Short mmCIF file of C-alpha atoms and ligand atoms in Angstrom, two decimals:
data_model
loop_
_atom_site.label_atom_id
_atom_site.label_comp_id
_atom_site.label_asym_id
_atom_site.label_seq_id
_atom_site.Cartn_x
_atom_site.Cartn_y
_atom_site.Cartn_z
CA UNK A 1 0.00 0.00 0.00
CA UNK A 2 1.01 3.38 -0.83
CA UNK A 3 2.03 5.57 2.37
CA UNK A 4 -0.24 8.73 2.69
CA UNK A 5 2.22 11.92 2.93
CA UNK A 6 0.59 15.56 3.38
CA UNK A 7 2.26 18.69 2.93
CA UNK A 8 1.30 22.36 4.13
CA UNK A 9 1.23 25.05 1.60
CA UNK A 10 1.97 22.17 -0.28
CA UNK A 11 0.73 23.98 -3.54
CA UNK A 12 3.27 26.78 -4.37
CA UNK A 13 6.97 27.30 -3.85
CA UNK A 14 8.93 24.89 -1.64
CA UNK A 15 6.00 22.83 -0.68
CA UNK A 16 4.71 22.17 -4.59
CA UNK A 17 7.98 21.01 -4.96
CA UNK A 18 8.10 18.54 -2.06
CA UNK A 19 4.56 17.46 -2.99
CA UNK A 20 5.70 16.39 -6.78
CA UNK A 21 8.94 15.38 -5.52
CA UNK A 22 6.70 12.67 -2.81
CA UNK A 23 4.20 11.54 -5.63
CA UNK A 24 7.08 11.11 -8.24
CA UNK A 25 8.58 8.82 -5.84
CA UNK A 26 5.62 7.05 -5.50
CA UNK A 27 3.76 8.52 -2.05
CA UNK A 28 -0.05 9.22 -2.27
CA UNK A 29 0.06 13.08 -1.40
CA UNK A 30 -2.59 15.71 -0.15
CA UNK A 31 -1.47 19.51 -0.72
CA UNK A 32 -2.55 21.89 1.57
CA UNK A 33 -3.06 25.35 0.82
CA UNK A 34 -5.09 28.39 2.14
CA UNK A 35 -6.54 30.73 -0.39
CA UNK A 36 -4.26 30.25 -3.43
CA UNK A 37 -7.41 28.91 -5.46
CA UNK A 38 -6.51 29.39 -8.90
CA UNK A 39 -2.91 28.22 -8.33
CA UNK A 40 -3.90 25.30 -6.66
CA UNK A 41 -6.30 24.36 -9.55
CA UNK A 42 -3.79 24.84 -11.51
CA UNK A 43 -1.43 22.73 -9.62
CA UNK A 44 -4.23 20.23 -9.23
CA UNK A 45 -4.54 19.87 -12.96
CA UNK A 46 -0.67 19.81 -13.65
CA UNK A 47 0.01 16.94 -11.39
CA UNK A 48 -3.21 15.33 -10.04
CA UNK A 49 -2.08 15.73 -6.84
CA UNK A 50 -5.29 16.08 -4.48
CA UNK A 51 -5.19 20.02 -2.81
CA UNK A 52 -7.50 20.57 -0.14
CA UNK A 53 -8.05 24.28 1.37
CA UNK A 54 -7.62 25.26 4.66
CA UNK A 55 -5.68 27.38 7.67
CA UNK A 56 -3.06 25.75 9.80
CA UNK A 57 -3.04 28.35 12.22
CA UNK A 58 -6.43 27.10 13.23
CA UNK A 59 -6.49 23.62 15.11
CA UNK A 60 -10.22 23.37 14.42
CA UNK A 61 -9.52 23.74 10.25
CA UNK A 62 -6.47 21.10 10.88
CA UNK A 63 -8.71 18.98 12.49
CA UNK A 64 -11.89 18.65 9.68
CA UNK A 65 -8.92 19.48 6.63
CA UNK A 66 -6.41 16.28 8.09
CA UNK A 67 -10.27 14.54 8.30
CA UNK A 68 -11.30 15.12 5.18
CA UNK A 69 -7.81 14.17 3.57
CA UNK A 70 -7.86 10.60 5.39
CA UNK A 71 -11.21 10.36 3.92
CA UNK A 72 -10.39 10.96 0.39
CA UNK A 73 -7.20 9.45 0.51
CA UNK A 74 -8.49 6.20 2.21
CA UNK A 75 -5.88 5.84 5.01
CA UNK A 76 -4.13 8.20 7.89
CA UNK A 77 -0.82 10.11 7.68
CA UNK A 78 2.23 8.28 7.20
CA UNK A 79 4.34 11.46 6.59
CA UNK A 80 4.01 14.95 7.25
CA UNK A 81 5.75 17.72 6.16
CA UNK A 82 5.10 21.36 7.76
CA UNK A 83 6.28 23.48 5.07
CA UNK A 84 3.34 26.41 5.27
CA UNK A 85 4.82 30.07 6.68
CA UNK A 86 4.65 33.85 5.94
CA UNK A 87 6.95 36.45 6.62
CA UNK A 88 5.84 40.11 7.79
CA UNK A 89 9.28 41.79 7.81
CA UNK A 90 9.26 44.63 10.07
CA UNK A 91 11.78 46.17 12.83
CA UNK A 92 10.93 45.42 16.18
CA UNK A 93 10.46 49.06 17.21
CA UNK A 94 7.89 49.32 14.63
CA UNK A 95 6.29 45.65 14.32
CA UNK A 96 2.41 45.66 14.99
CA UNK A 97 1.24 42.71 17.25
CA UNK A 98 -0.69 41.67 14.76
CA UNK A 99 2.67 41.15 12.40
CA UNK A 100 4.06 39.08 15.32
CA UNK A 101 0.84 37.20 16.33
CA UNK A 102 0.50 36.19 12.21
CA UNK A 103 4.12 34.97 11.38
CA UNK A 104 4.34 32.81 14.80
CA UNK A 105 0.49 31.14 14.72
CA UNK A 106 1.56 30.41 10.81
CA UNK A 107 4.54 29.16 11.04
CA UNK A 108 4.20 27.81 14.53
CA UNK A 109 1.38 27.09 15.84
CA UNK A 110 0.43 25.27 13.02
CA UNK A 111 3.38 23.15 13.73
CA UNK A 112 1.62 22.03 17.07
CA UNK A 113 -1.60 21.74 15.62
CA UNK A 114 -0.80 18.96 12.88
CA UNK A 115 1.48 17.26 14.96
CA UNK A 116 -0.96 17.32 17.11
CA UNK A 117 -3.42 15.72 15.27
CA UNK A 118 -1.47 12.90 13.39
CA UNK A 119 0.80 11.60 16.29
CA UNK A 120 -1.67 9.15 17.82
CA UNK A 121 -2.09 7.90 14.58
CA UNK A 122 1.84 7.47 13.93
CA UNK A 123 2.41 6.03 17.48
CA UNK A 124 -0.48 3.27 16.93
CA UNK A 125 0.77 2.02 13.70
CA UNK A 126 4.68 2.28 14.98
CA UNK A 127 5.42 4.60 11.94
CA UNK A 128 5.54 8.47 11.22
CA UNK A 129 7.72 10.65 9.30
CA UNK A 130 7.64 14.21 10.37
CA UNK A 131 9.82 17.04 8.45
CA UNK A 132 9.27 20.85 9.49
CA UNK A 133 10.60 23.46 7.40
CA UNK A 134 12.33 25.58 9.40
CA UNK A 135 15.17 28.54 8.07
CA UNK A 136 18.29 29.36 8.45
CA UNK A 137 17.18 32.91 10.16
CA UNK A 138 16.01 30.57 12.60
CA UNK A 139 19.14 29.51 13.91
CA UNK A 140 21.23 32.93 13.15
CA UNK A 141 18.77 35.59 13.16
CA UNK A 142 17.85 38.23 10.65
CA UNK A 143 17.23 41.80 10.90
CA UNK A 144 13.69 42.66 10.59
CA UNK A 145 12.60 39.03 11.40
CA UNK A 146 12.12 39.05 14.91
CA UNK A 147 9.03 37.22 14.87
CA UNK A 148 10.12 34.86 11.79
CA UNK A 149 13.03 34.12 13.79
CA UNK A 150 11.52 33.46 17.16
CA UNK A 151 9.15 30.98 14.93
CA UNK A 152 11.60 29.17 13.18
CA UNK A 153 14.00 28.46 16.13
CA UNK A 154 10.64 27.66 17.79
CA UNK A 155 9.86 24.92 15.15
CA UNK A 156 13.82 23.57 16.08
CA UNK A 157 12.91 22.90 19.61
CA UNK A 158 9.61 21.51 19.16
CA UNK A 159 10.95 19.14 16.40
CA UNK A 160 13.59 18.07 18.81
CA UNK A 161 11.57 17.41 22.32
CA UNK A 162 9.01 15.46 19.90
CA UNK A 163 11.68 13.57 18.20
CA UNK A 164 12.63 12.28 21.55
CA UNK A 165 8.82 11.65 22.64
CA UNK A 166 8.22 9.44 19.45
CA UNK A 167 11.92 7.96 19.14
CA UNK A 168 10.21 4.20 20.72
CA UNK A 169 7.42 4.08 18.44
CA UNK A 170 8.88 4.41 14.81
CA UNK A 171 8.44 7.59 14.28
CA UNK A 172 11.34 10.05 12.98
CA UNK A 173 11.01 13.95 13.66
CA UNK A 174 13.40 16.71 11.58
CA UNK A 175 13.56 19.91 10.85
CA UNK A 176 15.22 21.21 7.22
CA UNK A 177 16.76 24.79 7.92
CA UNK A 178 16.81 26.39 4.35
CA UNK A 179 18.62 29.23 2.88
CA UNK A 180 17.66 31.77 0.74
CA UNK A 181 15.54 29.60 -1.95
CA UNK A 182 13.84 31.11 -4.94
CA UNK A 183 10.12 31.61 -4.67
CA UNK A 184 7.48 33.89 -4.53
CA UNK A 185 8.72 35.01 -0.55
CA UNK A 186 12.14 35.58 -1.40
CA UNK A 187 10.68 37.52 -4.68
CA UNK A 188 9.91 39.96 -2.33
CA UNK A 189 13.23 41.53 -1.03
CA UNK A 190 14.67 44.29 -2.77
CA UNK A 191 16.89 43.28 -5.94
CA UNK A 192 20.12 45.21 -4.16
CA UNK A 193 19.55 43.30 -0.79
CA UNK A 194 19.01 40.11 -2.58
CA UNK A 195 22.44 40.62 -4.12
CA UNK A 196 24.11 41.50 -0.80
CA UNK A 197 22.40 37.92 0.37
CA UNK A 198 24.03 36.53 -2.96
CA UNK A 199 27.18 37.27 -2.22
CA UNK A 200 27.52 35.65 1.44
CA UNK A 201 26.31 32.31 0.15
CA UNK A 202 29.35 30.63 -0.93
CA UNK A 203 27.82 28.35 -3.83
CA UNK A 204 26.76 31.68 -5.10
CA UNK A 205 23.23 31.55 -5.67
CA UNK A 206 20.01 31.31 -4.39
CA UNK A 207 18.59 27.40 -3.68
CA UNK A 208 15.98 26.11 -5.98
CA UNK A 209 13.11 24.53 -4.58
CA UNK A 210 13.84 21.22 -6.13
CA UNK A 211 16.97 21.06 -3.51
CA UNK A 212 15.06 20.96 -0.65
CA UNK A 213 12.64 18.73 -1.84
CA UNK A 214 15.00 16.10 -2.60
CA UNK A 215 16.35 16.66 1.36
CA UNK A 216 12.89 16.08 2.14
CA UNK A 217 12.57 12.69 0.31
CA UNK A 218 15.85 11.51 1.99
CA UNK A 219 14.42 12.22 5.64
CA UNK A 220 10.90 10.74 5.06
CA UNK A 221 12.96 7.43 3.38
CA UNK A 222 11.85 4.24 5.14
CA UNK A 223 15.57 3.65 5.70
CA UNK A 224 16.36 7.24 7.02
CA UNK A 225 14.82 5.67 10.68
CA UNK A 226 17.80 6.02 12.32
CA UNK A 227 18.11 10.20 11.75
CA UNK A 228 15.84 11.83 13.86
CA UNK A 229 15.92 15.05 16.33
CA UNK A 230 18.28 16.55 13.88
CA UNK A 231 18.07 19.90 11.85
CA UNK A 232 19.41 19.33 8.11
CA UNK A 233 21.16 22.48 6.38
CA UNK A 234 19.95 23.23 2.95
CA UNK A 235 21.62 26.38 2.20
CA UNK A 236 24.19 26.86 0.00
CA UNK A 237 27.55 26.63 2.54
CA UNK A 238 26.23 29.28 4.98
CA UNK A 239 28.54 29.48 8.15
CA UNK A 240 26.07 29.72 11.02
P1 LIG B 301 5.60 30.74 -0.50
O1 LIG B 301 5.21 32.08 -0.01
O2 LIG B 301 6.02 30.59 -1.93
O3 LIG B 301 4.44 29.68 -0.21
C1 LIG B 301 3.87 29.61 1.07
C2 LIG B 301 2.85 28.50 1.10
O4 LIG B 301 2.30 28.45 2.42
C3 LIG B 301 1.68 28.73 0.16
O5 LIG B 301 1.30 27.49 -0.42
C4 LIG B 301 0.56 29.24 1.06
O6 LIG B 301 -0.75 28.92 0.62
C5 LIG B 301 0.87 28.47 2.33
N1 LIG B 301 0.28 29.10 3.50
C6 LIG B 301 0.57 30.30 4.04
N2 LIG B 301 -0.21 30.54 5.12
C7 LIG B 301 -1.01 29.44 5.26
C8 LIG B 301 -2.03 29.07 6.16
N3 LIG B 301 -2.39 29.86 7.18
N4 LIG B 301 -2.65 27.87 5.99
C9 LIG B 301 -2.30 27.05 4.97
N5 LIG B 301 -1.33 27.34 4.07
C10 LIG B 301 -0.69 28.53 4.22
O7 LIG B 301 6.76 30.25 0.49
P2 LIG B 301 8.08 29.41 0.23
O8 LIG B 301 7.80 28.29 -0.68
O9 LIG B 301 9.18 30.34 -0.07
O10 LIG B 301 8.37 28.86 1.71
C11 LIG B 301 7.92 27.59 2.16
C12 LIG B 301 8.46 27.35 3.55
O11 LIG B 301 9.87 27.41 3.54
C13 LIG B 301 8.01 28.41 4.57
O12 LIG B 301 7.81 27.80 5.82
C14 LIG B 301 9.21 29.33 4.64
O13 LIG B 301 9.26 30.02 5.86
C15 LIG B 301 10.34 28.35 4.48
N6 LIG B 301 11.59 28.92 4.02
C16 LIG B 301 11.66 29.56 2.82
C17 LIG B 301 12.85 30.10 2.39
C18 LIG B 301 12.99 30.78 1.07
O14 LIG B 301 14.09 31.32 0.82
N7 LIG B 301 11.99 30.81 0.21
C19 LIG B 301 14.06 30.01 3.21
C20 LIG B 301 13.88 29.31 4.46
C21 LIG B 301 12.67 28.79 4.83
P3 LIG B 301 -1.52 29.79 -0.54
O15 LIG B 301 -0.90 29.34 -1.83
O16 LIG B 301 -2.94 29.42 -0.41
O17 LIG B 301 -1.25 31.21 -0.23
#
């Protein structure tokens, strides 16, 4: 039987890449997404990959959207990867609460909240593959990204404590720290600042999505059981 893998904003950027990447290689994958319609039709029609809508900041949406999936699907989650976020850039002296409370129940909280919901189900069948997308500006820091930061160094702890929670029952738990990877997020910083990034990567470029998906399908490998708690560095040779 196929194992059921489900990825958050698994329709766009990084996460449409790990979702092709997991069906190429044979998974049966639901795409989550919030209100991207039109590019998750599109993505729906591309690949046939089932996308379901909702927002994993919201444990009651997890909870009928992860439903729903093992419905269609016909089975629970086998592997899980946490890939949704947002960034709202700001200096701390001027960040709104709002711009803090966004980027950490995104990128966080959501984190908790399918966990939450697919552990039992991992721990009774003695198998689960978790992978949360952290950043690297989670374990240096970035200007501006106060609240990214605090969410993605977050996502490093939580990954590890659970890692050592479900280390008995089969189930492996990692965080992937990118660097700067081109997409629609990293789109958004200025063309000089993205060339002052450019230059302190030593490969010399920005990632491609592709790069981290394929770090995703080593982690969630049946014979990857032995690598868990860790935090895998996708980023281009970045001294951190
Ligand atoms: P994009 O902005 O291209 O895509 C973000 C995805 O997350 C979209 O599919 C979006 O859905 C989804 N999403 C956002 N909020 C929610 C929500 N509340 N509920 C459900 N889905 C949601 O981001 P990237 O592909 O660049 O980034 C993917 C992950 O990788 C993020 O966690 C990011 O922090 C991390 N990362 C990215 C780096 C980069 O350089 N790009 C570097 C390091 C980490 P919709 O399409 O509906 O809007």
């Amino acid at each position: 039987m196929k194992k059921i893998a489900l990825v958050t904003g698994g329709t766009r950027g990084i996460g449409s890449a790990i979702s092709r990447a997991l069906n190429d290689a044979g998974y049966l994958v639901a795409a989550n997404y919030q209100s991207g319609v039109e590019n998750a039709e599109k993505f729906r029609d591309e690949t046939k990959i089932s996308a379901f809508s909702w927002d994993v900041s919201d444990y009651k949406s997890c909870e009928s959207g992860i439903k729903e999936v093992c419905r269609v699907l016909g089975g629970t989650i086998d592997i899980l990867v946490n890939n949704a976020g947002v960034t709202r850039d700001c200096m701390l002296h001027k960040m709104r609460l709002e711009d803090w409370t966004k980027v950490i129940t995104t990128n966080l909280n959501s984190v908790f909240n399918m966990c939450r919901l697919v552990i039992q189900s991992m721990r009774e069948k003695n198998f689960g593959r978790i992978v949360n997308i952290s950043s690297v500006n989670g374990l240096k820091g970035q200007v501006g990204q106060s609240n990214y930061s605090a969410a993605k160094a977050g996502i490093i702890g939580f990954t590890k404590a659970l890692a050592l929670e479900s280390a008995s029952k089969g189930i492996t738990v990692n965080a992937i720290a990118p660097g700067y990877i081109s997409t629609n997020m990293t789109e958004a910083i200025p063309d000089d600042i993205k060339e002052n990034i450019r230059k302190g990567i030593p490969v010399g470029r920005f990632g491609c999505v592709d790069e981290v998906a394929n770090s995703v399908l080593f982690l969630v490998d049946e014979k990857s059981s032995f690598i868990t708690g860790t935090v895998l560095n996708v980023n281009g040779g970045q001294y951190l």
